[in-house]
Coordinates of C-alpha atoms in Angstrom, one line a residue:
M25 CA 173.9 -17.2 -113.5
Q26 CA 175.1 -17.8 -110.5
Q27 CA 178.1 -19.9 -110.1
L28 CA 179.8 -22.8 -107.2
N29 CA 181.7 -21.0 -105.4
T30 CA 184.1 -23.8 -104.4
Q31 CA 186.9 -21.0 -102.8
Q32 CA 184.5 -22.3 -99.7
W33 CA 184.7 -26.4 -99.3
N34 CA 188.2 -25.9 -98.6
L35 CA 188.9 -29.2 -100.5
G36 CA 191.9 -31.4 -100.0
T37 CA 192.9 -29.1 -96.8
T38 CA 193.8 -30.6 -94.0
S39 CA 190.8 -28.8 -92.2
F40 CA 188.4 -30.8 -94.5
V41 CA 190.0 -33.9 -93.3
A42 CA 192.1 -34.1 -90.3
A43 CA 193.6 -36.7 -88.9
L44 CA 194.9 -37.3 -85.5
G45 CA 198.6 -38.5 -84.8
L46 CA 198.4 -41.1 -82.3
S47 CA 202.1 -40.0 -80.7
A48 CA 200.8 -36.8 -80.6
A49 CA 198.1 -38.0 -77.8
A50 CA 201.1 -39.3 -76.0
C51 CA 201.8 -36.8 -73.0
G52 CA 198.7 -35.2 -71.2
P53 CA 195.3 -35.8 -70.6
A54 CA 193.7 -38.5 -71.9
V55 CA 190.6 -37.8 -75.0
A56 CA 187.4 -39.8 -74.0
V57 CA 186.5 -41.9 -76.5
E58 CA 183.1 -40.6 -77.0
G59 CA 183.8 -37.5 -77.7
D60 CA 185.7 -36.0 -80.2
T61 CA 187.7 -38.7 -82.5
D62 CA 188.0 -37.0 -85.5
G63 CA 190.6 -35.0 -84.3
G64 CA 192.9 -32.3 -86.2
E65 CA 195.5 -29.2 -84.0
T66 CA 191.7 -26.9 -84.5
E67 CA 188.4 -27.3 -83.9
S68 CA 186.9 -30.2 -87.3
A69 CA 183.3 -29.6 -88.9
S70 CA 183.2 -32.7 -88.3
D71 CA 182.1 -32.8 -85.8
T72 CA 179.5 -29.6 -85.4
I73 CA 177.6 -30.5 -89.2
I74 CA 176.6 -34.3 -88.4
D75 CA 177.2 -35.3 -84.0
P76 CA 175.9 -31.8 -81.5
S77 CA 178.8 -33.7 -79.0
A78 CA 179.9 -31.2 -77.1
P79 CA 183.5 -32.2 -77.5
T80 CA 186.0 -32.7 -74.4
E81 CA 188.8 -30.6 -74.2
P82 CA 191.7 -31.5 -75.9
T83 CA 195.0 -32.2 -75.2
D84 CA 196.8 -30.7 -74.2
P85 CA 201.1 -30.7 -76.1
T86 CA 202.3 -28.4 -73.5
V87 CA 201.7 -30.3 -70.2
D88 CA 204.5 -32.0 -68.8
C89 CA 204.0 -36.0 -67.5
P90 CA 206.4 -39.0 -66.4
R91 CA 207.4 -41.2 -69.3
V92 CA 208.3 -43.8 -69.2
L93 CA 210.0 -46.7 -72.0
C94 CA 208.9 -48.3 -73.9
G95 CA 210.3 -50.6 -76.9
G96 CA 212.4 -48.6 -77.1
V97 CA 210.3 -45.5 -77.3
L98 CA 209.0 -42.5 -74.6
I99 CA 205.9 -43.1 -74.5
C100 CA 202.3 -41.0 -71.6
E101 CA 202.7 -42.9 -67.6
S102 CA 199.5 -41.6 -66.5
D103 CA 196.6 -42.8 -64.5
H104 CA 194.0 -43.9 -68.1
C105 CA 197.3 -45.4 -69.0
D106 CA 199.2 -48.4 -67.1
A107 CA 203.1 -47.9 -67.8
Y108 CA 203.3 -51.7 -69.0
P109 CA 200.2 -52.5 -71.0
P110 CA 199.4 -56.3 -71.2
D111 CA 198.4 -55.6 -74.9
C112 CA 201.6 -53.6 -76.1
D113 CA 203.6 -55.8 -78.6
Y114 CA 207.2 -54.7 -77.2
D115 CA 208.9 -56.0 -80.7
D116 CA 206.7 -54.5 -82.8
Y117 CA 209.3 -51.0 -82.7
G118 CA 207.4 -49.7 -79.9
C119 CA 204.4 -48.0 -78.9
Y120 CA 202.1 -45.4 -78.1
C121 CA 199.3 -44.5 -74.9
V122 CA 196.6 -43.0 -76.8
Y123 CA 192.7 -42.5 -75.5
G124 CA 193.8 -45.5 -73.0
H125 CA 195.2 -47.9 -74.5
C126 CA 198.5 -48.8 -75.8
S127 CA 198.5 -48.7 -79.3
P128 CA 202.3 -50.4 -81.7
G129 CA 203.9 -48.0 -83.4
Y130 CA 204.4 -49.8 -86.5
D131 CA 201.0 -51.5 -86.0
C132 CA 199.2 -50.3 -89.7
Y133 CA 200.0 -49.8 -93.4
S134 CA 196.6 -50.0 -94.5
D135 CA 192.9 -49.9 -93.1
E136 CA 192.6 -53.6 -92.9
D137 CA 195.1 -53.5 -90.2
C138 CA 192.8 -51.4 -87.7
G139 CA 190.6 -53.4 -85.7
S140 CA 186.8 -52.6 -86.1
G141 CA 186.1 -49.2 -86.4
E142 CA 189.8 -48.6 -86.6
L143 CA 191.4 -46.2 -90.0
C144 CA 194.7 -46.5 -90.0
D145 CA 195.9 -42.7 -89.8
G146 CA 198.7 -42.4 -92.8
G147 CA 201.9 -42.0 -91.7
Y148 CA 202.9 -45.1 -89.2
D149 CA 202.0 -43.9 -85.9
G150 CA 199.1 -46.4 -86.0
C151 CA 195.1 -46.9 -85.5
D152 CA 193.1 -44.2 -84.4
P153 CA 189.3 -44.5 -83.4
V154 CA 186.5 -43.8 -85.8
Q155 CA 184.1 -41.9 -83.6
S156 CA 179.7 -43.6 -84.0
L157 CA 176.6 -42.7 -84.0
T158 CA 174.9 -42.9 -81.5
D159 CA 172.3 -45.6 -81.2
C160 CA 168.8 -43.8 -81.5
G161 CA 167.2 -46.2 -78.6
S162 CA 165.0 -48.6 -80.1
P163 CA 165.1 -50.8 -83.0
A164 CA 163.7 -49.7 -86.3
T165 CA 160.5 -51.7 -87.4
L166 CA 160.1 -53.2 -90.7
V167 CA 156.5 -54.0 -92.6
G168 CA 156.8 -55.6 -95.8
T169 CA 155.3 -56.7 -99.4
P170 CA 156.4 -58.6 -101.9
L171 CA 155.6 -56.6 -105.8
Q172 CA 154.2 -59.3 -108.1
I173 CA 155.8 -58.4 -111.6
P174 CA 153.9 -61.2 -113.3
T175 CA 158.1 -63.0 -114.5
G176 CA 159.6 -65.4 -111.7
N177 CA 162.9 -63.3 -114.2
P178 CA 165.8 -62.4 -111.6
V179 CA 166.0 -58.7 -111.1
G180 CA 169.2 -55.9 -111.7
S181 CA 167.6 -53.1 -111.0
L182 CA 165.1 -50.5 -109.5
S183 CA 164.5 -47.4 -110.5
F184 CA 161.4 -44.4 -109.4
V185 CA 160.0 -42.7 -111.6
D186 CA 157.7 -40.2 -111.5
L187 CA 155.8 -40.2 -115.0
D188 CA 152.6 -38.2 -113.2
P189 CA 153.9 -35.1 -111.0
E190 CA 150.5 -34.1 -111.0
T191 CA 149.6 -36.4 -108.2
A192 CA 151.3 -38.1 -105.4
G193 CA 153.2 -41.5 -105.8
E194 CA 156.5 -41.8 -107.4
D195 CA 156.0 -45.4 -110.7
L196 CA 158.7 -47.8 -110.5
V197 CA 160.2 -49.2 -113.0
V198 CA 161.9 -53.3 -112.5
G199 CA 164.3 -54.6 -114.7
T200 CA 165.0 -58.4 -114.9
D201 CA 167.9 -60.3 -117.7
I202 CA 165.6 -60.2 -120.2
D203 CA 163.0 -57.2 -119.8
G204 CA 161.0 -54.3 -118.0
W205 CA 158.5 -53.7 -115.8
L206 CA 155.9 -50.6 -115.3
L207 CA 154.9 -51.2 -111.3
T208 CA 152.4 -47.9 -111.0
S209 CA 151.8 -45.8 -108.2
G210 CA 148.6 -46.5 -108.6
G211 CA 148.6 -50.1 -108.6
G212 CA 148.7 -51.1 -112.3
T213 CA 151.7 -53.5 -113.7
I214 CA 152.6 -52.0 -117.5
Q215 CA 155.2 -54.5 -119.6
L216 CA 158.1 -52.2 -120.6
P217 CA 159.1 -51.9 -124.1
S218 CA 162.6 -53.2 -124.2
D219 CA 166.0 -55.0 -126.0
G220 CA 166.5 -56.9 -123.2
P221 CA 167.1 -56.4 -120.2
V222 CA 166.9 -52.6 -118.2
R223 CA 169.0 -51.3 -117.2
G224 CA 168.4 -48.0 -115.1
A225 CA 165.7 -45.9 -115.6
T226 CA 164.4 -41.5 -115.0
S227 CA 161.3 -39.0 -116.1
A228 CA 162.0 -36.3 -117.5
D229 CA 160.1 -33.2 -119.9
L230 CA 162.9 -33.6 -122.3
D231 CA 161.2 -31.5 -125.1
G232 CA 159.7 -29.0 -123.0
D233 CA 156.7 -30.2 -124.6
E234 CA 154.7 -30.5 -120.8
A235 CA 155.1 -34.4 -121.1
V236 CA 156.9 -36.6 -119.3
D237 CA 159.4 -38.9 -120.8
L238 CA 160.6 -41.8 -119.6
V239 CA 164.0 -43.0 -120.7
L240 CA 165.0 -46.4 -120.6
L241 CA 168.7 -47.8 -120.5
D242 CA 168.6 -51.4 -122.8
D243 CA 171.2 -53.4 -125.1
A244 CA 169.7 -50.9 -127.2
G245 CA 171.4 -48.0 -126.5
L246 CA 169.1 -44.9 -124.1
T247 CA 166.3 -45.2 -125.8
V248 CA 163.6 -42.8 -124.8
H249 CA 159.9 -42.5 -124.9
Y250 CA 158.1 -38.9 -125.6
G251 CA 155.3 -38.5 -124.2
F252 CA 155.1 -42.1 -122.3
G253 CA 151.7 -43.5 -122.0
T254 CA 149.7 -41.0 -124.5
P255 CA 148.2 -41.2 -127.9
M256 CA 151.1 -38.9 -129.2
Q257 CA 154.0 -41.1 -127.7
E258 CA 157.0 -41.6 -130.0
T259 CA 159.8 -43.7 -129.6
V260 CA 163.8 -42.3 -130.4
T261 CA 166.9 -44.8 -129.6
V262 CA 170.6 -44.1 -129.6
A263 CA 173.3 -47.1 -129.8
S264 CA 176.7 -47.1 -127.6
A265 CA 179.3 -48.9 -128.2
Q266 CA 179.2 -49.8 -124.2
P267 CA 176.4 -50.5 -122.7
Y268 CA 175.2 -47.8 -120.4
T269 CA 174.3 -49.0 -116.3
A270 CA 173.3 -45.3 -115.6
V271 CA 171.4 -43.1 -115.8
H272 CA 169.9 -39.5 -114.3
A273 CA 167.7 -36.9 -115.4
L274 CA 169.2 -33.3 -114.5
E275 CA 167.7 -30.0 -114.1
S276 CA 169.5 -26.8 -115.6
I277 CA 169.4 -23.1 -114.9
E278 CA 168.8 -22.6 -118.5
G279 CA 167.1 -24.7 -121.4
L280 CA 165.2 -27.8 -120.7
P281 CA 166.5 -31.2 -118.5
S282 CA 169.6 -33.0 -119.7
L283 CA 170.6 -36.8 -119.3
A284 CA 173.6 -38.1 -117.3
L285 CA 175.4 -41.3 -118.7
L286 CA 177.4 -44.1 -117.2
D287 CA 178.3 -46.5 -119.7
S288 CA 180.5 -50.0 -119.0
A289 CA 183.3 -48.7 -119.7
G290 CA 184.0 -46.0 -117.2
T291 CA 182.3 -43.1 -118.8
V292 CA 180.3 -39.9 -118.8
A293 CA 178.1 -38.4 -121.3
I294 CA 175.8 -36.1 -121.7
V295 CA 172.8 -35.5 -124.0
T296 CA 170.9 -31.7 -123.8
G297 CA 166.7 -31.3 -123.2
S298 CA 165.9 -30.4 -127.2
S299 CA 162.2 -28.8 -128.5
E300 CA 163.4 -31.4 -131.5
R301 CA 164.2 -34.8 -130.0
L302 CA 167.3 -34.9 -130.5
L303 CA 169.9 -37.0 -128.6
E304 CA 173.3 -36.5 -128.9
P305 CA 175.7 -37.9 -126.1
A306 CA 178.7 -35.8 -125.5
V307 CA 181.6 -37.0 -123.2
L308 CA 183.0 -35.8 -120.7
P309 CA 186.9 -35.7 -120.6
I310 CA 187.2 -36.5 -116.9
P311 CA 190.5 -35.9 -115.3
N312 CA 192.8 -38.7 -114.8
E313 CA 189.8 -41.6 -114.0
D314 CA 186.9 -43.3 -115.7
S315 CA 184.4 -43.0 -113.9
A316 CA 181.9 -45.8 -111.7
Q317 CA 179.2 -44.5 -110.3
I318 CA 177.6 -41.3 -110.9
E319 CA 175.3 -39.6 -109.2
S320 CA 173.2 -35.3 -109.9
F321 CA 173.9 -33.1 -107.6
A322 CA 171.7 -30.2 -106.6
L323 CA 173.7 -26.6 -106.7
G324 CA 170.8 -25.2 -105.3
D325 CA 170.2 -22.4 -107.5
G326 CA 168.2 -24.0 -109.9
S327 CA 171.1 -25.7 -111.6
D328 CA 172.6 -29.1 -110.9
A329 CA 175.5 -31.5 -111.3
V330 CA 177.1 -34.4 -111.5
L331 CA 178.9 -36.4 -108.9
W332 CA 180.9 -39.2 -109.8
E333 CA 183.8 -41.8 -107.8
G334 CA 186.0 -43.5 -110.1
S335 CA 188.4 -46.2 -109.3
E336 CA 190.7 -46.5 -106.0
G337 CA 192.8 -43.8 -105.3
S338 CA 190.7 -41.5 -106.9
N339 CA 189.0 -38.1 -105.6
S340 CA 185.2 -38.1 -106.4
M341 CA 184.5 -34.3 -108.7
L342 CA 181.5 -33.2 -109.8
Y343 CA 180.7 -31.0 -113.4
T344 CA 178.7 -27.6 -112.9
L345 CA 176.2 -28.3 -116.4
G346 CA 175.5 -24.2 -115.6
S347 CA 179.2 -23.8 -116.0
R348 CA 180.5 -26.3 -117.6
Q349 CA 183.4 -26.9 -115.0
F350 CA 184.8 -29.5 -112.8
T351 CA 186.0 -29.7 -109.9
D352 CA 187.9 -31.6 -107.1
F353 CA 185.6 -32.5 -104.9
G354 CA 188.7 -33.6 -103.0
Q355 CA 187.1 -36.9 -101.2
A356 CA 188.7 -40.4 -102.5
P357 CA 188.5 -43.8 -101.3
R358 CA 190.8 -45.4 -98.6
A359 CA 189.9 -49.1 -100.0
G360 CA 188.2 -50.5 -103.0
T361 CA 184.9 -50.0 -103.5
R362 CA 182.6 -47.2 -101.8
S363 CA 178.8 -46.5 -102.8
I364 CA 177.7 -42.7 -103.2
A365 CA 174.3 -42.3 -102.3
V366 CA 172.9 -37.6 -103.0
G367 CA 169.6 -36.1 -101.1
A368 CA 168.9 -33.6 -98.5
L369 CA 169.0 -34.9 -94.8
T370 CA 168.7 -31.4 -93.9
G371 CA 166.4 -30.2 -95.9
S372 CA 169.3 -27.7 -97.9
T373 CA 169.0 -27.6 -101.6
F374 CA 172.3 -28.2 -101.3
S375 CA 172.8 -31.9 -102.2
D376 CA 174.9 -33.5 -99.5
V377 CA 176.7 -36.9 -99.5
V378 CA 177.1 -39.3 -98.1
W379 CA 180.0 -42.6 -98.8
A380 CA 179.7 -45.5 -97.5
S381 CA 182.9 -48.0 -97.3
H382 CA 182.6 -51.2 -96.4
Y383 CA 184.5 -53.5 -94.4
V384 CA 184.7 -57.0 -92.9
D385 CA 182.8 -56.1 -89.8
W386 CA 181.4 -52.2 -89.7
T387 CA 181.2 -49.2 -92.2
L388 CA 181.7 -46.3 -92.5
L389 CA 180.5 -43.5 -92.8
E390 CA 181.8 -40.1 -94.5
V391 CA 179.3 -37.4 -94.8
S392 CA 179.7 -33.3 -96.9
L393 CA 176.3 -31.4 -95.9
G394 CA 175.7 -28.3 -98.5
G395 CA 179.8 -29.1 -99.8
E396 CA 180.9 -28.5 -96.6
A397 CA 184.0 -30.5 -94.8
V398 CA 183.3 -34.3 -94.4
G399 CA 182.9 -35.6 -91.4
Q400 CA 183.7 -39.6 -90.3
R401 CA 181.6 -41.8 -88.5
A402 CA 181.6 -45.0 -88.0
I403 CA 178.5 -47.6 -87.7
F404 CA 178.9 -51.6 -87.2
F405 CA 178.3 -55.1 -89.2
D406 CA 178.5 -54.4 -92.7
Y407 CA 176.5 -52.3 -95.4
D408 CA 176.4 -52.6 -99.0
T409 CA 173.6 -51.0 -100.2
I410 CA 173.2 -47.4 -99.3
G411 CA 170.0 -45.0 -100.1
L412 CA 168.7 -41.7 -99.7
G413 CA 165.0 -41.0 -98.8
D414 CA 162.5 -39.3 -97.4
L415 CA 161.2 -43.1 -95.1
D416 CA 159.0 -40.6 -93.0
G417 CA 157.7 -37.8 -94.3
D418 CA 158.8 -35.1 -92.7
G419 CA 160.8 -33.3 -95.3
L420 CA 164.6 -34.3 -94.5
D421 CA 166.0 -37.5 -96.3
D422 CA 167.1 -40.0 -93.8
L423 CA 169.8 -42.9 -94.7
L424 CA 169.4 -46.9 -95.0
A425 CA 172.4 -48.9 -95.0
V426 CA 171.7 -52.5 -95.5
G427 CA 173.8 -55.3 -95.4
E428 CA 173.3 -59.3 -95.0
G429 CA 174.2 -58.9 -91.1
G430 CA 170.8 -56.4 -91.0
L431 CA 169.4 -53.3 -91.5
A432 CA 169.8 -50.0 -90.5
V433 CA 168.2 -46.3 -90.4
M434 CA 169.7 -43.2 -89.7
P435 CA 167.3 -40.2 -90.1
G436 CA 168.1 -36.8 -91.1
D437 CA 168.6 -33.6 -88.7
A438 CA 168.4 -29.8 -90.6
R439 CA 170.6 -28.5 -87.8
W440 CA 173.7 -32.0 -87.6
G441 CA 172.9 -34.4 -90.5
L442 CA 172.7 -36.9 -89.1
T443 CA 173.0 -37.5 -85.0
C444 CA 171.7 -41.5 -84.9
F445 CA 170.7 -44.8 -86.2
S446 CA 168.3 -47.5 -85.4
Q447 CA 169.6 -51.1 -86.2
S448 CA 166.6 -54.3 -87.0
P449 CA 167.4 -57.5 -88.2
F450 CA 166.3 -58.0 -92.0
V451 CA 166.0 -61.6 -93.4
G452 CA 166.9 -62.2 -97.4
G453 CA 171.1 -63.0 -97.9
A454 CA 172.9 -59.9 -99.2
S455 CA 171.0 -57.2 -100.8
R456 CA 172.7 -56.0 -103.8
T457 CA 169.7 -53.0 -104.6
V458 CA 168.0 -50.3 -102.8
A459 CA 165.5 -47.5 -104.3
L460 CA 163.5 -45.7 -101.9
G461 CA 160.7 -43.5 -103.5
D462 CA 156.8 -42.9 -102.9
L463 CA 155.7 -46.0 -104.1
D464 CA 152.2 -46.2 -102.9
G465 CA 152.1 -41.9 -102.7
D466 CA 151.6 -41.8 -98.8
G467 CA 154.1 -38.8 -98.8
S468 CA 156.3 -41.9 -97.1
D469 CA 159.3 -43.1 -99.3
E470 CA 159.0 -46.4 -99.2
A471 CA 162.6 -49.4 -99.4
V472 CA 162.3 -52.1 -102.1
V473 CA 165.2 -54.5 -102.1
I474 CA 166.7 -57.2 -104.3
T475 CA 168.2 -59.6 -101.9
D476 CA 170.4 -62.4 -103.8
A477 CA 168.1 -65.0 -102.2
G478 CA 165.3 -64.1 -105.4
G479 CA 162.7 -63.8 -105.6
A480 CA 160.3 -60.6 -106.5
P481 CA 160.9 -57.4 -105.2
M482 CA 160.4 -56.0 -101.2
Q483 CA 158.5 -53.5 -100.1
Y484 CA 159.3 -51.7 -97.0
D485 CA 157.8 -49.4 -95.1
V486 CA 160.4 -48.6 -92.3
S487 CA 160.1 -46.6 -88.8
W488 CA 161.9 -45.9 -85.4
A489 CA 161.7 -44.0 -82.7
R490 CA 164.2 -42.1 -80.8

């Protein structure tokens, strides 16, 4: 059994997430913003994995240059920075010349102290700009269709399932505040048997009888409808002390599929498939913190893992089913809650991960391609919901970000992961949930969105031009 080789990841090292201190740019030629702004003492993989633009010449700290006294600190005087820039706060413990402007020396203690598209470097040297994704060249186009379900109750969850893998298209489970509905790829609408609201769903052949089983989370706990929709359907339920909030079907190298479960207390459990239809959740002893969200993670060898995010300040963690090993993914939230999406931006069988942190008027994207070094990019407007799916049918997943200010799609790229974005206005209020899947069976995923405005879920066909 092939195990995950974490030695190649360099998790937690300076090469994994490198920050350029502002004082390091105090002398020598100025660095253009559109070049390599991720910084670091060596060439960082974060540019080469998600941005094909060539890096600019690095600053040479050994080059001598005229220096002037600014607030008690020597800064570089060059053609790119006036000796006494008018925006420099001389009463704020000095200032530094970086990227052609003057940044006060002690002007941030957290990212919230910085401007749009800037991050606090973790010390007292000021705010570093994050390189932005470029515009693809044209706005995204949306064609929206309301998905009608025979109820006006608020919708709280969306889950794509595949109950018939032999045919094109997927089915959508819509959970309301009192029940759940199945919207089939053929256009049918079926009310699901449930105990209260359906909070999540997935599908897999858990007992190995070649019939797909439907998995639902409701007030009763975990319910599996074995052979859903067949004459031999059987229902098995396992109660939970805390309501389950998320479920993912996982493949393993040996044996039957498994389920990863998350409950409202942050506990993650694994249910191993069984031909005897036994459902026995085994709680994972997660190091450090409980989980706030989970995603399935493909390791590229036919086996799966569970990626989860803990509370503020704790790293993302990975649990490999085959080896039963924990790995620190080395990527902690910078502030508050962030979203995770896992998919195949490059088309690889090893999962890519996108984290999105939401600031006042911009979004920080952190991207790891196939477990490699994490790169940072900025997009503007606050996008609070993200998802990954193949929106154009080219075999590569695309990143979709939705927020109150609009919608942005970032096409997947086989070499770079993400290279550009296309935005579009979005009507309907702040988004709460986004699910991507091929509901109509045309070979391209659609985006289904629930917003605070209420009403039926909206299905969007999203297109763009580069």
